[in-house]
Short mmCIF file of C-alpha atoms in Angstrom, two decimals:
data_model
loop_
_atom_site.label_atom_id
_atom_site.label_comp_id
_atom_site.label_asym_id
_atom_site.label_seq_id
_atom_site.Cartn_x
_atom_site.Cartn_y
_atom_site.Cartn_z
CA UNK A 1 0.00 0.00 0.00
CA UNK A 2 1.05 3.43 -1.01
CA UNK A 3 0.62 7.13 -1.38
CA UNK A 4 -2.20 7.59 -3.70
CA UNK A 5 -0.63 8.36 -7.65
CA UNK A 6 -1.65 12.27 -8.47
CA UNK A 7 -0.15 12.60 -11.86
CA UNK A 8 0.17 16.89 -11.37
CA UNK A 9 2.38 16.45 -8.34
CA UNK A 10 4.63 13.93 -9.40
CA UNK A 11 8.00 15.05 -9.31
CA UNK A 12 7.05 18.46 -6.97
CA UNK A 13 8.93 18.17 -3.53
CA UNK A 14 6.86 18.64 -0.30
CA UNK A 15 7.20 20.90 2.24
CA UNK A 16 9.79 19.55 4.47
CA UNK A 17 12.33 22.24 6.07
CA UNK A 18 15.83 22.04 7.13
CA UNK A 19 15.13 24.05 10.39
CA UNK A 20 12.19 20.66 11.67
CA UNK A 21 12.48 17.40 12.75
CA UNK A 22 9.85 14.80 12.70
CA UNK A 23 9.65 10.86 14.04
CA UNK A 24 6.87 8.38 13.79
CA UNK A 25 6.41 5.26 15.97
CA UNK A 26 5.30 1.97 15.03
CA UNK A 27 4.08 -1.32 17.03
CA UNK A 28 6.36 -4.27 15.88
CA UNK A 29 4.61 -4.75 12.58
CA UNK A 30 5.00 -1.40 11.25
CA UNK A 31 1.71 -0.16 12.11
CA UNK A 32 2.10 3.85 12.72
CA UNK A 33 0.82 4.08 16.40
CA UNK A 34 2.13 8.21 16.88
CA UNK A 35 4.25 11.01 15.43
CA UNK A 36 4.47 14.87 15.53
CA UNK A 37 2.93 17.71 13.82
CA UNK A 38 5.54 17.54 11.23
CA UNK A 39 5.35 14.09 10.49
CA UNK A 40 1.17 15.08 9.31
CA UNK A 41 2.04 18.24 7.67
CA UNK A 42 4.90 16.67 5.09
CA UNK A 43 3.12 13.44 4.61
CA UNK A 44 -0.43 15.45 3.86
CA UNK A 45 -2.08 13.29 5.86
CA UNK A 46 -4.73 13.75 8.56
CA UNK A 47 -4.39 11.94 12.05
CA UNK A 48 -7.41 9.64 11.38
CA UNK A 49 -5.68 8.47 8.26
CA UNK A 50 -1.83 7.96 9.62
CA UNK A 51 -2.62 6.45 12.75
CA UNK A 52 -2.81 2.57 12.61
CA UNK A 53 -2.03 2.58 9.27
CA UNK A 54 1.06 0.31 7.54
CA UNK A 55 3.94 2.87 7.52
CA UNK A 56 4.64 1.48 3.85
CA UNK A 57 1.63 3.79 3.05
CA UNK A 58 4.04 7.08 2.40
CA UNK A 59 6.48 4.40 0.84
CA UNK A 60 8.02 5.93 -2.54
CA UNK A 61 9.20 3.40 -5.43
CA UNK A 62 12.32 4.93 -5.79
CA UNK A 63 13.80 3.88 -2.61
CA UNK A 64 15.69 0.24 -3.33
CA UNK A 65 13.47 -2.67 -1.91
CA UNK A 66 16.66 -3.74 -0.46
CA UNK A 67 16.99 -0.46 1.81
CA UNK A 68 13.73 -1.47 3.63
CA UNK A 69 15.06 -5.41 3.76
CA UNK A 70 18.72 -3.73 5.55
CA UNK A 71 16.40 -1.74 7.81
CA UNK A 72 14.05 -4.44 8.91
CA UNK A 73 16.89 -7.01 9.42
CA UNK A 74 18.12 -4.78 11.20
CA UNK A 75 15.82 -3.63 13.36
CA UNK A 76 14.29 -6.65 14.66
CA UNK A 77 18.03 -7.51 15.54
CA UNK A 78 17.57 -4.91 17.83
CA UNK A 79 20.26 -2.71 16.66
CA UNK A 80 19.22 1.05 15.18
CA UNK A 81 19.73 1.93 11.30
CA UNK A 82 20.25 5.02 9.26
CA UNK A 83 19.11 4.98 5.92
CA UNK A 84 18.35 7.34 3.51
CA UNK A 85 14.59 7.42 2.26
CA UNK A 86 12.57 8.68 -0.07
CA UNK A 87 8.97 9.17 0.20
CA UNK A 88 5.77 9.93 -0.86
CA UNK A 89 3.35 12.44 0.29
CA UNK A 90 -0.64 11.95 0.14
CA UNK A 91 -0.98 14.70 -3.18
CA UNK A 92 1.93 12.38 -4.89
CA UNK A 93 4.87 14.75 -3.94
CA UNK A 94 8.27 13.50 -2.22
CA UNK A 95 10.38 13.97 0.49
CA UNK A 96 13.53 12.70 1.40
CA UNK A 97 14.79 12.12 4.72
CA UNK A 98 17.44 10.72 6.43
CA UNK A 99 15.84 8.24 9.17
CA UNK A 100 17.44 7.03 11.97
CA UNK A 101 15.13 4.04 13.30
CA UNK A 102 15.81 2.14 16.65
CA UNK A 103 14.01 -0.86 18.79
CA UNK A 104 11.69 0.77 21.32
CA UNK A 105 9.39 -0.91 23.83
CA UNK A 106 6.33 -2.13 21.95
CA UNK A 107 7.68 -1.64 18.22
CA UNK A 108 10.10 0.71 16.61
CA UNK A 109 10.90 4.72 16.51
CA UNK A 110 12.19 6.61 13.74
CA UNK A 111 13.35 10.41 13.71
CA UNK A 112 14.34 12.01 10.60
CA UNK A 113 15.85 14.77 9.55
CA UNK A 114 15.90 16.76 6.10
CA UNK A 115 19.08 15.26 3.88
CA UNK A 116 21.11 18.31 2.38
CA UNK A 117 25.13 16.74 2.82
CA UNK A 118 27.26 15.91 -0.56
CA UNK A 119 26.96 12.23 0.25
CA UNK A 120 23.21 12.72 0.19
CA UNK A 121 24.07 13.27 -3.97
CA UNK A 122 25.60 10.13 -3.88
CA UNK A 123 23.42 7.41 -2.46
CA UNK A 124 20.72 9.04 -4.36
CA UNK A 125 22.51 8.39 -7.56
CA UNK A 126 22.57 4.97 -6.27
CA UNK A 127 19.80 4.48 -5.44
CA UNK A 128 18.40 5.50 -8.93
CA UNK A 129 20.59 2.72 -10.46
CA UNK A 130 19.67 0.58 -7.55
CA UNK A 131 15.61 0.78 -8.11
CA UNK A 132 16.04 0.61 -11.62
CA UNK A 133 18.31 -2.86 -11.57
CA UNK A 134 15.58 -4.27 -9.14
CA UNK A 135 12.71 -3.59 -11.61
CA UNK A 136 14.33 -4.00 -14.69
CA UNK A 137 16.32 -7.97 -13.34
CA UNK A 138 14.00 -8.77 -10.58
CA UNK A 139 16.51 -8.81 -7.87
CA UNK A 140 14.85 -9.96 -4.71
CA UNK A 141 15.48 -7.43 -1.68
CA UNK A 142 17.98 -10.04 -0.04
CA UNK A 143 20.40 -9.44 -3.30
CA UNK A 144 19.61 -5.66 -3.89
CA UNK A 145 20.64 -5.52 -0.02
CA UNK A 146 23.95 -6.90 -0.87
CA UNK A 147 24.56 -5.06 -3.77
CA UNK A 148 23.61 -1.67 -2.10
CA UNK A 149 26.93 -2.76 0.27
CA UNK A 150 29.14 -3.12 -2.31
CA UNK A 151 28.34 0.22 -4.20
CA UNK A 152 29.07 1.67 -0.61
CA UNK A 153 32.47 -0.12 -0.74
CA UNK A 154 33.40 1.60 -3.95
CA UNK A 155 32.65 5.06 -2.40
CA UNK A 156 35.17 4.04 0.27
CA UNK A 157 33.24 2.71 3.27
CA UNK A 158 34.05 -0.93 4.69
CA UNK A 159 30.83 -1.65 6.23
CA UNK A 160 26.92 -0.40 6.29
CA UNK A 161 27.97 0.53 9.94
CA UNK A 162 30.79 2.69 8.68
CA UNK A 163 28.12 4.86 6.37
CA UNK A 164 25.69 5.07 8.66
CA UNK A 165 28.21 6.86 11.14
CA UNK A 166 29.65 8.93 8.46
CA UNK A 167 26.40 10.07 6.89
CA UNK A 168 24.23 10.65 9.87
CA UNK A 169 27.47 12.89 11.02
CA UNK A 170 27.55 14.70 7.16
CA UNK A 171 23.87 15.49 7.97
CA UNK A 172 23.89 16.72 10.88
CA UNK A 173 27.16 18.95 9.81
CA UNK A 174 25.43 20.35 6.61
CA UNK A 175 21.96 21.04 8.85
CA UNK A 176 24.07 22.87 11.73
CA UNK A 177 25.87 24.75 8.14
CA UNK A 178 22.53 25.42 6.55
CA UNK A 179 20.89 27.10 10.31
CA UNK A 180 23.84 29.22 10.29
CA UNK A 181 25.34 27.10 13.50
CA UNK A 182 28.66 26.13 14.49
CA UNK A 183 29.55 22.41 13.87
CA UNK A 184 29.47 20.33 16.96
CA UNK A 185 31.88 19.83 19.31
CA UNK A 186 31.25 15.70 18.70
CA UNK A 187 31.71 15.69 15.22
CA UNK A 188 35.62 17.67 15.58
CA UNK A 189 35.94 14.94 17.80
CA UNK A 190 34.74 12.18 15.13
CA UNK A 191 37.48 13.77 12.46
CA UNK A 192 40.34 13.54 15.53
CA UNK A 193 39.31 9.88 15.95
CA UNK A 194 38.83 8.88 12.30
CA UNK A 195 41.81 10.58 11.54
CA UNK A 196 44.18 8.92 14.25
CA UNK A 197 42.31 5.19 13.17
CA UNK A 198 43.54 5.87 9.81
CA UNK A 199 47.09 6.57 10.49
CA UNK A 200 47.12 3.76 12.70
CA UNK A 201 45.76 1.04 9.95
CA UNK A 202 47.80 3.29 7.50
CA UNK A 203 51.33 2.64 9.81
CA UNK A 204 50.86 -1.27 10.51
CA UNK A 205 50.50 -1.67 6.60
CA UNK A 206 53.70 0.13 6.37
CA UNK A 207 55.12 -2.19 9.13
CA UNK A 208 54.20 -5.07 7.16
CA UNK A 209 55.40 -3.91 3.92
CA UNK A 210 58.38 -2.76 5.18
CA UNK A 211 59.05 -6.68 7.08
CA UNK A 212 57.91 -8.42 3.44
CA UNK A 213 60.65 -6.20 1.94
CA UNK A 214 63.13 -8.06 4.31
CA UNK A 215 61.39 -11.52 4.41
CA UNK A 216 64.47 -13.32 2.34
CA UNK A 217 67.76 -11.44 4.39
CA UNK A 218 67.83 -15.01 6.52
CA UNK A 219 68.33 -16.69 3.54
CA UNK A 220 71.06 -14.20 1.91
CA UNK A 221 72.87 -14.14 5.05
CA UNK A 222 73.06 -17.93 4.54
CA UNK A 223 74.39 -18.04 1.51
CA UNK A 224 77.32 -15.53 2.07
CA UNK A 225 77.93 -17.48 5.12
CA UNK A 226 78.23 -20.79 3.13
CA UNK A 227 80.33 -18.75 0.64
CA UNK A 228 82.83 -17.60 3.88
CA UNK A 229 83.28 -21.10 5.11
CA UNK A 230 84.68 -20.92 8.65
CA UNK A 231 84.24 -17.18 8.54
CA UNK A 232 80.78 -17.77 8.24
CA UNK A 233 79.82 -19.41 11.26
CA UNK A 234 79.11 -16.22 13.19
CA UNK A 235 77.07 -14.99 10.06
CA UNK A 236 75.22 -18.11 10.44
CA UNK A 237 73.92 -17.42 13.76
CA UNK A 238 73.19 -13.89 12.96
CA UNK A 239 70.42 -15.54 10.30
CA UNK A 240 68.98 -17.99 12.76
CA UNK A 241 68.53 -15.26 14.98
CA UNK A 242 67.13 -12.97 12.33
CA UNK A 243 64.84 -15.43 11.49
CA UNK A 244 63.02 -15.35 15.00
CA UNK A 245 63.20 -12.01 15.73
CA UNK A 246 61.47 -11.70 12.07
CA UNK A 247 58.88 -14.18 13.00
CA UNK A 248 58.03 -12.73 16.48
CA UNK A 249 57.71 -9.30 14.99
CA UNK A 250 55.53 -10.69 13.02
CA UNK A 251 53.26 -12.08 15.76
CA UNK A 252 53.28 -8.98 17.19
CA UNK A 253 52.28 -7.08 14.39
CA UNK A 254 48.98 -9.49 13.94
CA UNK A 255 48.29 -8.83 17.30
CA UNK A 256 48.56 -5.12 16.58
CA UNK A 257 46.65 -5.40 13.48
CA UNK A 258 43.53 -6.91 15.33
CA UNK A 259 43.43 -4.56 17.87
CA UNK A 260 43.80 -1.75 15.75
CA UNK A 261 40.99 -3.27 13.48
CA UNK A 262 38.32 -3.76 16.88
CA UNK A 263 39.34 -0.27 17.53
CA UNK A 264 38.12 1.08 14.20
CA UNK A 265 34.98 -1.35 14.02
CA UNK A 266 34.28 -0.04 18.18
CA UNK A 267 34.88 3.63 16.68
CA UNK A 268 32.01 3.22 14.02
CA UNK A 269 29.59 1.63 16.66
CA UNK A 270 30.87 4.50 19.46
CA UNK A 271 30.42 7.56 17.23
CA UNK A 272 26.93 6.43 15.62
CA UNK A 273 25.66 6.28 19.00
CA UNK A 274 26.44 9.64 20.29
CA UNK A 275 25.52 11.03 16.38
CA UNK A 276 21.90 9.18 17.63
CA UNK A 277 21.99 10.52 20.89
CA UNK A 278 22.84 14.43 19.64
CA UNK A 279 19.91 14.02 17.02
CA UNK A 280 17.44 12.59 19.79
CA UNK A 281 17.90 15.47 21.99
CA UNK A 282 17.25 17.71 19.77
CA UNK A 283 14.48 15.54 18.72
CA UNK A 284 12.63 16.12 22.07
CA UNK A 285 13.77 20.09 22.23
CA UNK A 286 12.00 20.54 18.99
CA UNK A 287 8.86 18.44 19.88
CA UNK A 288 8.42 19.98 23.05
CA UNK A 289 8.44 23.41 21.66
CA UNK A 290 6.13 22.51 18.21
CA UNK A 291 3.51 24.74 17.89
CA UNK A 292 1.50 22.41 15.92
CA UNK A 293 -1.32 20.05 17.39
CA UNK A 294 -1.06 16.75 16.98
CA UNK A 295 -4.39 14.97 16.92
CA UNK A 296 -4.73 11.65 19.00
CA UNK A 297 -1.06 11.85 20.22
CA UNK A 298 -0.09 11.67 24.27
CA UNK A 299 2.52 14.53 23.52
CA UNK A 300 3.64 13.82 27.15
CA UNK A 301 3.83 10.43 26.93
CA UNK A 302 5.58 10.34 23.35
CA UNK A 303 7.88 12.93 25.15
CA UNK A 304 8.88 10.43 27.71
CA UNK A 305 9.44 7.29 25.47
CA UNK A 306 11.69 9.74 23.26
CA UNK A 307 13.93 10.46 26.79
CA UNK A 308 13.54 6.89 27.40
CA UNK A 309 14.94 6.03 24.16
CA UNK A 310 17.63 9.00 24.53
CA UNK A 311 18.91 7.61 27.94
CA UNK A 312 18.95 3.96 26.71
CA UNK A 313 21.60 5.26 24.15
CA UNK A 314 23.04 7.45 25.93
CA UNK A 315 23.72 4.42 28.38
CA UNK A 316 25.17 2.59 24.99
CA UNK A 317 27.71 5.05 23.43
CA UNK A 318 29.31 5.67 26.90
CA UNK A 319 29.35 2.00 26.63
CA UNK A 320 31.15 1.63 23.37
CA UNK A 321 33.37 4.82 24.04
CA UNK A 322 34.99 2.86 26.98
CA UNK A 323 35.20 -0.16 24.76
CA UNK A 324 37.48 1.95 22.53
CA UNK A 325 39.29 3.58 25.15
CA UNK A 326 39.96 -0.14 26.77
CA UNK A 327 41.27 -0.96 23.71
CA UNK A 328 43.74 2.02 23.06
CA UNK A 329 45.30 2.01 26.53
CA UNK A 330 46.95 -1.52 24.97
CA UNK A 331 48.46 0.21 21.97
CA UNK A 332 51.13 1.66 23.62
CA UNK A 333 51.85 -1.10 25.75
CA UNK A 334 52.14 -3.09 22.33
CA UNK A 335 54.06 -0.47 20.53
CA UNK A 336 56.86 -0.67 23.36
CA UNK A 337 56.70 -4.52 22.48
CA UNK A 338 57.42 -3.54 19.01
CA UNK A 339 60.29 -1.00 19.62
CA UNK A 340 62.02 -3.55 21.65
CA UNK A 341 61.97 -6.11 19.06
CA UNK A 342 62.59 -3.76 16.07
CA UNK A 343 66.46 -2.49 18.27
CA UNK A 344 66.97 -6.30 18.70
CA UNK A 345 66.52 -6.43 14.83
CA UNK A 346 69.01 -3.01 14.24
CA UNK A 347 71.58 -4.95 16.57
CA UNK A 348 71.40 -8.19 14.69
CA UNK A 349 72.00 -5.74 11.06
CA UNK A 350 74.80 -4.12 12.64
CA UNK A 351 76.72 -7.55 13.68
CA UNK A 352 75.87 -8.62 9.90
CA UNK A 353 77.17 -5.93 8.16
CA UNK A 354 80.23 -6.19 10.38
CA UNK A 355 80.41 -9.66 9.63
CA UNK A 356 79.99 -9.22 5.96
CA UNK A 357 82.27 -6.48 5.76
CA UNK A 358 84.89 -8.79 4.91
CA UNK A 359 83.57 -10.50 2.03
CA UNK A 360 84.50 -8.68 -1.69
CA UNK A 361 83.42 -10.83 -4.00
CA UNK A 362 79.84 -9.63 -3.14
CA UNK A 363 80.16 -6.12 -2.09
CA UNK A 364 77.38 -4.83 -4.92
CA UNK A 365 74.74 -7.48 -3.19
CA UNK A 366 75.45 -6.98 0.54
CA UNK A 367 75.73 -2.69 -0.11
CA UNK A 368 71.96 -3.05 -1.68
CA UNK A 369 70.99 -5.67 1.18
CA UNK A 370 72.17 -3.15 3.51
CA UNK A 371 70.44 -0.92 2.52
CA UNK A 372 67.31 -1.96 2.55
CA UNK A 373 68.04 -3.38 5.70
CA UNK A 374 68.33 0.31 6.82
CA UNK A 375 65.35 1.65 5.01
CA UNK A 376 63.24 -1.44 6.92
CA UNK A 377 64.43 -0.56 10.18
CA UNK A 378 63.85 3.81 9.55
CA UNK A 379 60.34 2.45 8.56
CA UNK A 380 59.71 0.43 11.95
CA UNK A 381 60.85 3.24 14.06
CA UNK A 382 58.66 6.28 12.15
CA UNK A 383 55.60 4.02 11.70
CA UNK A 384 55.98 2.90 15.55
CA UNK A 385 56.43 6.62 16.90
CA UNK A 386 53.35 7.90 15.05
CA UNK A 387 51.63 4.74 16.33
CA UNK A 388 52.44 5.88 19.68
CA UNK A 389 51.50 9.66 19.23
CA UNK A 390 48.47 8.78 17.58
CA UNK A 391 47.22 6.33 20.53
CA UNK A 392 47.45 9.10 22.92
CA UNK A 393 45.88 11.29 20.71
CA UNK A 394 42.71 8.67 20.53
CA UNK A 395 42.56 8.41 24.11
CA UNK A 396 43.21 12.84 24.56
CA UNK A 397 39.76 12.86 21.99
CA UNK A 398 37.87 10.14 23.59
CA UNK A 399 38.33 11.66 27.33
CA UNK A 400 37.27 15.20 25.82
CA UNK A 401 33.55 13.05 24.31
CA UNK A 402 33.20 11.42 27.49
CA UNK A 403 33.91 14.78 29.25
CA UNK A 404 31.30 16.36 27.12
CA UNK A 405 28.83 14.50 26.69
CA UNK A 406 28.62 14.59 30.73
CA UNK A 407 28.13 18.10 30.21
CA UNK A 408 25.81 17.22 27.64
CA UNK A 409 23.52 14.99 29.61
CA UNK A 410 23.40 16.92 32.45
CA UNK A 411 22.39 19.75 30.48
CA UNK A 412 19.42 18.02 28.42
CA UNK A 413 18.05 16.81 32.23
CA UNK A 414 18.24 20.22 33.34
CA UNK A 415 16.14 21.47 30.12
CA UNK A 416 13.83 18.91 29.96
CA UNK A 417 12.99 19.47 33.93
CA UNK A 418 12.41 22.37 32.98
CA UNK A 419 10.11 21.76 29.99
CA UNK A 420 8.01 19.64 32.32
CA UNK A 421 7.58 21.80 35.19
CA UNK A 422 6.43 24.83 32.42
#
């Protein structure tokens, strides 16, 4: 079931404006049980005709089939979504929004905001293509799903979860832009964290790089020690050892690897959370000062379920922020691991280039063996200081969220104390 066809509206845009906020709430099967003022006036619809209605009714057929099979999975997973969405009003206009839907008790609740960021350009590009392949192949939702991930992955995200944290954070940047408002403290915050993920992903592929470029020095140093006969013995030893200290560094450096991979996944996860929690509060600031009348809606008792739901993840980031902060306080732990092993590994290239110092006949090998030797070993050390810097930096950035969003928190109770008591 959907929005009525009206043939002289089809392509106008409704009314939505960058300055409101609307949300809806459903019972488990998608049956709209509430909203706001908002939510009528863009949809065109009168109370007696939203309320326990399918929510499909303002559904558009340009949105992908496989956004709303993502969002459902999703959803009755008990995890919250964003998703881009376009729908339809009563009259046959649209509306895009960005929704950001999330388990509540008895069904589901989903605030959305106008869409105005460059990415927005994107997915809706992709989503043209998207809608298009499902009617013109008959891709069931399940496969349109997938694909939808994997045009995602070509504009540079890893995961749905990665998007979702990076657009709902574009949105709310280009809405605080648009109302004339400073960006948030938060989403600084998010570039400081993104930023210091990347370079330390960016640094352990250098690691391993630079280790591959070194992988076959054992077995060089064994041949010019077969080559030196007696002299070689020493040289020998130098390879077995090189060999272990290469292995262990190795070891190391997969342990280092994971951690810095959890840290980015827990970042995601952390930062969509408190992007939820920002756009919830204002969610209730704006709904408690509406204007509008909103016919056969409890405004008090929507107003508490929408601090309920604000608290729950407010409860949650906090949550995943100390996840992530649990996690970096082991980086430099680990990186100390790593520096110790990497000197270990400049002592062993100093006794063979000592040893080898000797031996003529290959002076053009060992010079170019020695010197990538040298450029392995300036590698470890630069990648494994900005490792170090950049795992303070992590934990400086989450301290200053958790810091704020105290602030934050205690703030919003104050306000909405006061709301009540008005």
């Amino acid at each position: 079931m959907q929005a009525p066809a009206n043939a002289e509206n089809r392509g106008k845009e409704a009314d939505f404006r960058l300055n409101e906020l609307f949300f809806s709430r459903t019972d488990p099967g998608g049956i709209i049980k509430a909203g706001n003022s908002i939510f009528q006036r863009v949809s065109e619809y009168e109370a007696q005709d939203l309320w326990d209605k399918p929510h499909k009714l303002i559904r558009h057929p340009d949105t992908p089939r496989g956004v709303f099979y993502k969002l459902w999975s999703t959803i009755k997973a008990g995890q919250p979504i964003g998703a881009y969405v376009k729908n339809s009003s009563k009259s046959g206009k649209y509306y895009w929004v960005y929704a950001v839907v999330a388990p509540v008790d008895g069904g589901y609740l989903s605030i959305r905001l106008k869409p105005t960021s460059s990415l927005f350009d994107k997915v809706r590009d992709l989503y043209i293509v998207q809608a298009g392949r499902e009617r013109t192949e008959g891709l069931d939702p399940a496969q349109s799903a997938d694909e939808i991930d994997q045009a995602l992955g070509k504009l540079g995200f890893e995961s749905y979860e990665a998007f979702m944290s990076q657009a709902l954070k574009q949105e709310l940047d280009a809405r605080d832009r648009g109302l004339g408002r400073s960006t948030s403290t938060l989403s600084s915050n998010f570039d400081r964290l993104h930023k210091s993920a990347n370079v330390l992903l960016d640094d352990i592929k250098a690691i391993s790089a630079s280790l591959d470029s070194v992988k076959n020095t054992p077995f060089n140093l064994r041949i010019f020690a077969s080559q030196m006969g007696d002299e070689g013995e020493g040289l020998a030893v130098i390879a077995a050892n090189y060999v272990t200290l290469l292995e262990e560094l190795r070891a190391l450096l997969s342990e280092f690897d994971n951690t810095a991979t959890d840290i980015a996944n827990s970042l995601d996860e952390a930062l969509l959370l408190n992007f939820i929690v920002q756009l919830q509060r204002e969610m209730i600031d704006f709904f408690q000062s509406e204007e509008g009348a909103t016919d056969g809606v409890d405004k008090e008792a929507e107003t508490d379920q929408l601090e309920r739901l604000s608290g729950t993840f407010n409860e949650r980031a906090q949550l995943a922020l100390n996840t992530v902060r649990a996690r970096c306080m082991n980086l430099p732990g680990a990186c100390q691991a790593m520096k110790r092993q990497a000197t270990a590994l400049d002592v062993i290239r100093l006794m063979a280039k000592v040893e080898m110092s000797n031996n003529d006949q290959n002076s053009g090998i060992i010079l170019e063996l020695e010197q990538r030797l040298e450029a392995c070993q300036e590698t470890l050390q630069s990648a494994l200081n900005n490792i170090a810097r950049e795992s303070m930096q992590t934990l400086n950035a989450i301290r200053d969220m958790a810091r704020l969003n105290e602030i934050a928190t205690r703030d919003a109770g104050t306000s909405q104390a006061l709301a009540k008591a008005s």
